[in-house]
Coordinates of C-alpha atoms in Angstrom, one line a residue:
M1 CA -103.6 -10.9 43.0
S2 CA -101.1 -13.5 41.9
A3 CA -97.4 -13.4 43.0
D4 CA -96.4 -12.2 39.5
Q5 CA -99.0 -9.4 39.6
E6 CA -98.0 -8.4 43.1
F7 CA -94.3 -8.2 42.0
E8 CA -95.1 -6.1 39.0
Y9 CA -97.3 -3.9 41.1
R10 CA -94.4 -3.4 43.6
Q11 CA -92.0 -2.6 40.7
W12 CA -94.4 0.0 39.5
L13 CA -94.7 1.5 43.0
S14 CA -90.9 1.6 43.3
R15 CA -90.7 3.9 40.2
S16 CA -93.7 6.1 41.0
C17 CA -94.8 8.5 43.7
H18 CA -97.7 6.8 45.5
P19 CA -98.9 7.6 49.1
I20 CA -98.8 5.0 51.8
I21 CA -101.0 1.9 51.3
N22 CA -102.4 0.2 54.3
G23 CA -101.0 -3.3 54.7
M24 CA -98.1 -2.7 52.2
D25 CA -94.7 -2.1 53.8
T26 CA -92.1 0.3 52.5
A27 CA -88.4 -0.4 52.2
Y28 CA -88.0 1.5 55.5
G29 CA -90.6 -0.5 57.4
Y30 CA -92.4 2.8 58.1
E31 CA -93.4 6.1 56.4
P32 CA -90.5 8.6 56.8
S33 CA -91.3 11.7 58.7
L34 CA -91.7 14.9 56.6
A35 CA -91.0 17.1 59.6
A36 CA -87.8 15.3 60.5
G37 CA -86.6 15.5 56.9
I38 CA -87.2 19.2 56.7
V39 CA -85.6 19.9 60.1
F40 CA -82.4 18.0 59.3
L41 CA -82.3 19.5 55.8
V42 CA -82.3 23.0 57.3
L43 CA -79.8 22.1 60.1
F44 CA -77.2 20.5 57.8
G45 CA -77.8 23.1 55.1
L46 CA -77.2 26.0 57.5
S47 CA -74.1 24.3 58.9
M48 CA -72.8 23.8 55.4
I49 CA -73.3 27.4 54.5
V50 CA -71.7 28.6 57.8
H51 CA -68.7 26.2 57.4
T52 CA -68.2 27.4 53.8
V53 CA -68.2 31.0 54.9
Q54 CA -65.9 30.3 57.9
L55 CA -63.3 28.3 55.9
T56 CA -63.2 31.0 53.1
W57 CA -62.9 33.8 55.6
K58 CA -60.1 32.2 57.7
R59 CA -58.6 30.3 54.7
T60 CA -58.7 27.0 56.6
W61 CA -59.2 25.0 53.3
W62 CA -58.9 21.6 55.0
C63 CA -62.2 22.4 56.8
A64 CA -63.9 22.0 53.4
V65 CA -64.4 18.3 54.5
F66 CA -67.0 19.5 57.0
S67 CA -68.9 21.4 54.2
I68 CA -68.7 18.3 51.9
G69 CA -70.0 16.1 54.7
C70 CA -72.9 18.5 55.3
L71 CA -73.7 18.5 51.6
T72 CA -73.8 14.7 51.6
E73 CA -76.1 14.7 54.6
V74 CA -78.3 17.3 52.8
L75 CA -78.6 14.9 49.9
G76 CA -79.5 12.0 52.2
W77 CA -82.1 13.9 54.1
A78 CA -83.5 15.2 50.8
G79 CA -84.0 11.6 49.8
R80 CA -85.8 10.9 53.1
T81 CA -88.0 14.0 52.6
W82 CA -88.8 12.7 49.1
S83 CA -89.6 9.3 50.6
S84 CA -92.1 11.0 53.0
K85 CA -94.2 11.8 50.0
C86 CA -93.2 8.8 47.8
P87 CA -92.6 6.1 50.4
Y88 CA -92.3 3.3 47.9
N89 CA -89.9 5.0 45.5
M90 CA -86.6 3.0 45.5
T91 CA -84.6 5.9 43.9
A92 CA -85.3 8.0 47.0
F93 CA -84.6 5.1 49.3
L94 CA -81.2 4.2 47.7
M95 CA -80.3 7.9 47.5
Q96 CA -80.7 8.4 51.3
I97 CA -79.1 5.1 52.4
S98 CA -76.0 5.5 50.3
T99 CA -75.3 9.2 51.2
L100 CA -76.1 8.9 54.9
I101 CA -73.8 6.0 55.4
I102 CA -70.8 7.7 53.8
A103 CA -71.4 11.3 55.1
P104 CA -69.7 10.8 58.6
T105 CA -66.5 9.8 56.7
F106 CA -65.9 13.4 55.8
F107 CA -66.4 14.5 59.4
T108 CA -63.9 11.9 60.7
A109 CA -61.4 13.0 58.0
G110 CA -61.6 16.6 59.4
I111 CA -61.1 15.3 62.9
Y112 CA -58.0 13.3 61.8
V113 CA -56.6 16.5 60.4
L114 CA -57.5 18.5 63.5
L115 CA -55.9 15.9 65.8
G116 CA -52.8 16.1 63.6
R117 CA -52.7 19.9 64.1
F118 CA -53.0 19.4 67.9
I119 CA -50.1 17.1 67.9
Q120 CA -48.0 19.6 65.9
I121 CA -48.9 22.3 68.4
L122 CA -48.6 20.3 71.6
G123 CA -45.5 18.4 70.6
R124 CA -44.7 14.9 69.3
E125 CA -44.7 13.6 72.8
S126 CA -48.5 14.1 73.0
S127 CA -49.2 11.2 70.7
I128 CA -48.2 7.7 69.9
L129 CA -48.6 8.4 66.2
S130 CA -47.4 11.2 64.0
P131 CA -49.9 13.5 62.3
K132 CA -49.2 12.0 58.9
M133 CA -49.7 8.5 60.2
Y134 CA -53.2 9.4 61.5
L135 CA -54.1 10.6 58.0
W136 CA -52.6 7.7 56.1
I137 CA -53.9 4.9 58.4
F138 CA -57.4 6.1 59.2
C139 CA -58.3 7.8 55.9
T140 CA -57.2 4.6 54.1
C141 CA -59.4 2.5 56.5
D142 CA -62.3 4.8 55.8
I143 CA -61.9 4.4 52.0
I144 CA -61.7 0.6 52.3
S145 CA -64.9 0.5 54.4
L146 CA -66.7 2.8 51.9
V147 CA -65.7 0.6 49.0
V148 CA -66.9 -2.5 50.8
Q149 CA -70.2 -0.8 51.8
A150 CA -70.7 0.4 48.2
I151 CA -70.2 -3.1 46.8
G152 CA -72.6 -4.5 49.4
G153 CA -75.2 -1.8 48.7
G154 CA -75.0 -2.4 45.0
M155 CA -75.5 -6.2 45.5
A156 CA -78.4 -5.7 47.8
S157 CA -80.1 -3.0 45.6
S158 CA -79.8 -5.2 42.4
E159 CA -81.6 -8.0 44.2
T160 CA -84.5 -5.8 45.1
N161 CA -85.4 -5.5 41.4
K162 CA -85.6 -9.3 41.0
E163 CA -88.6 -11.4 41.8
G164 CA -87.6 -13.4 44.9
G165 CA -84.3 -11.6 45.0
D166 CA -82.0 -12.4 48.0
T167 CA -80.6 -9.3 49.5
A168 CA -78.8 -11.2 52.3
P169 CA -75.4 -11.5 50.7
G170 CA -75.2 -7.8 49.8
T171 CA -76.4 -6.9 53.3
H172 CA -73.7 -9.1 54.8
V173 CA -71.1 -7.3 52.7
M174 CA -72.4 -4.0 53.8
V175 CA -72.3 -5.1 57.5
A176 CA -68.7 -6.2 56.9
G177 CA -67.8 -2.7 55.7
I178 CA -69.6 -1.1 58.6
V179 CA -67.9 -3.4 61.1
F180 CA -64.5 -2.6 59.6
Q181 CA -65.3 1.1 59.8
M182 CA -66.4 0.6 63.4
F183 CA -63.1 -1.2 64.1
S184 CA -61.0 1.6 62.6
I185 CA -63.0 4.2 64.5
T186 CA -62.5 2.2 67.7
V187 CA -58.7 2.1 67.2
F188 CA -58.8 5.9 66.5
V189 CA -60.8 6.5 69.7
V190 CA -58.2 4.5 71.6
C191 CA -55.4 6.6 70.1
A192 CA -57.4 9.8 70.8
A193 CA -57.9 8.7 74.4
D194 CA -54.2 8.1 74.7
F195 CA -53.6 11.6 73.3
V196 CA -56.0 13.1 75.9
R197 CA -54.3 11.1 78.7
R198 CA -50.9 12.3 77.6
V199 CA -52.1 15.9 77.3
I200 CA -53.7 15.9 80.8
R201 CA -50.9 14.0 82.4
R202 CA -48.2 16.3 81.1
R203 CA -50.4 19.4 81.5
L204 CA -49.6 20.4 77.9
L205 CA -52.8 22.6 77.6
Q206 CA -51.8 24.7 80.6
N207 CA -48.8 25.9 78.6
M208 CA -50.9 26.9 75.6
S209 CA -53.1 29.8 74.8
G210 CA -56.6 29.7 76.4
S211 CA -58.5 29.5 73.1
I212 CA -57.2 26.1 72.3
A213 CA -59.0 24.3 75.2
P214 CA -62.6 24.8 73.8
L215 CA -61.5 23.5 70.4
F216 CA -59.9 20.5 72.1
A217 CA -63.2 19.8 73.9
A218 CA -65.2 20.2 70.7
M219 CA -63.0 17.6 69.0
V220 CA -63.6 15.1 71.9
F221 CA -67.3 15.8 71.8
S222 CA -67.5 15.3 68.0
V223 CA -65.6 12.0 68.2
L224 CA -68.0 10.7 70.9
C225 CA -71.0 11.6 68.7
I226 CA -69.6 9.8 65.7
Y227 CA -68.7 6.8 67.8
V228 CA -72.3 6.5 69.2
R229 CA -73.6 6.7 65.7
S230 CA -71.2 4.0 64.5
I231 CA -72.3 1.7 67.2
Y232 CA -75.9 2.2 66.3
R233 CA -75.3 1.7 62.6
T234 CA -73.4 -1.5 63.2
I235 CA -76.2 -3.0 65.3
E236 CA -78.9 -1.7 63.0
L237 CA -77.6 -3.2 59.8
S238 CA -76.5 -6.4 61.5
Q239 CA -80.2 -7.0 62.3
G240 CA -81.0 -7.0 58.6
W241 CA -83.5 -4.9 56.6
S242 CA -86.4 -6.0 58.7
G243 CA -84.7 -5.7 62.1
Y244 CA -86.0 -3.8 65.1
L245 CA -83.8 -0.8 64.9
I246 CA -83.9 -0.2 61.1
T247 CA -87.7 -0.3 61.1
R248 CA -88.2 2.4 63.8
E249 CA -87.4 5.9 62.7
R250 CA -87.1 7.4 66.2
Y251 CA -83.8 5.5 66.7
F252 CA -82.5 6.7 63.4
I253 CA -83.4 10.4 64.1
A254 CA -81.8 10.3 67.6
L255 CA -78.8 8.1 67.0
D256 CA -77.8 9.1 63.4
G257 CA -79.4 12.4 62.5
A258 CA -79.0 14.2 65.9
M259 CA -75.5 12.7 66.5
M260 CA -74.3 13.9 63.1
V261 CA -75.7 17.4 63.5
A262 CA -74.0 17.7 66.9
S263 CA -70.7 16.4 65.6
V264 CA -70.4 19.0 62.8
V265 CA -72.3 22.0 64.3
V266 CA -69.9 22.0 67.3
F267 CA -67.2 23.1 64.8
N268 CA -69.3 26.0 63.6
I269 CA -69.4 27.2 67.2
F270 CA -65.7 26.3 68.0
H271 CA -64.2 26.7 64.5
P272 CA -60.5 25.8 64.0
G273 CA -60.0 29.0 62.0
W274 CA -60.9 31.1 65.0
L275 CA -59.4 29.1 67.8
M276 CA -56.4 27.2 66.3
P277 CA -53.2 29.2 67.0
S278 CA -51.2 30.3 64.0
T279 CA -47.7 29.1 63.3
K280 CA -46.2 32.5 64.2
A281 CA -48.2 32.7 67.4
M282 CA -47.1 29.3 68.5
Q283 CA -43.5 30.0 67.8
Y284 CA -43.6 33.2 69.9
E285 CA -45.4 31.4 72.7
R286 CA -42.8 28.6 72.8
E287 CA -40.0 31.2 72.9
I288 CA -41.6 32.8 75.9
M289 CA -42.0 29.3 77.5
S290 CA -38.4 28.6 76.8
E291 CA -37.3 31.8 78.5
D292 CA -39.4 31.0 81.5
G293 CA -37.9 27.6 81.8
Y294 CA -41.2 25.7 81.0
G295 CA -40.3 24.5 77.6
H296 CA -38.0 24.8 74.6
T297 CA -38.1 26.7 71.3
T298 CA -39.3 24.4 68.6
E299 CA -40.5 25.7 65.2
L300 CA -43.9 24.4 64.3
R301 CA -43.9 22.8 60.9

């Protein structure tokens, strides 16, 4: 088979649904697992449904970002499930890679809002930044990183349809977006660590209702899961499309899929709507603290 014929054959495969062919690599470097695709489809789908019910029941509308993030993950894992049956189909491949890269952004947005609520409850002295600053700074960074990644992904995908196409420039742009996202998450983790240090040092949680502590722990756990996933993704893409990590599915399942499930399911178990004190409850509690000499009356805004 000549080079032109092989290219045309690969182009046909990329638009069709053909089972794996011995000796012909897929865009993944392996044949995606059907079982893994189904498992993560079910997990993210159930989490999305539960989050939607919870936010509607408790009217915590900002928690919709968790449902949207789960929906994005569902689309991504649907693409991987599709790829398990049609491993050469490029539509399925691009569908999963684009959605699974951006999905964690919705989870981090929810965490930014949640941290802002904690700062409001525990007092401005608990954080180096105000709640609004967290949203403005880190959500803006997430948007910038997504735009850069989208541009890089578009450049790389357009080259895959050309004979002898060079995907390296697009990949480098994608890596730049991932690295920037990693940098912003690192800064957020440092700020969150400072918040935890201030809370522990000043024993702020001891003066609050008992239900807030599990939610606080859930937030820390979710941040750590997302951070582990970000480190993995940064290293994975920096190695290129034929690198060691990106061509071995077990790392993707453990360090992306499992980390993202854990980061969002934890808020199904410890949902802000159930555990976050209301404005009236916090006002009453601070009044009691003020009478006992442990604090001062400050209206939560």
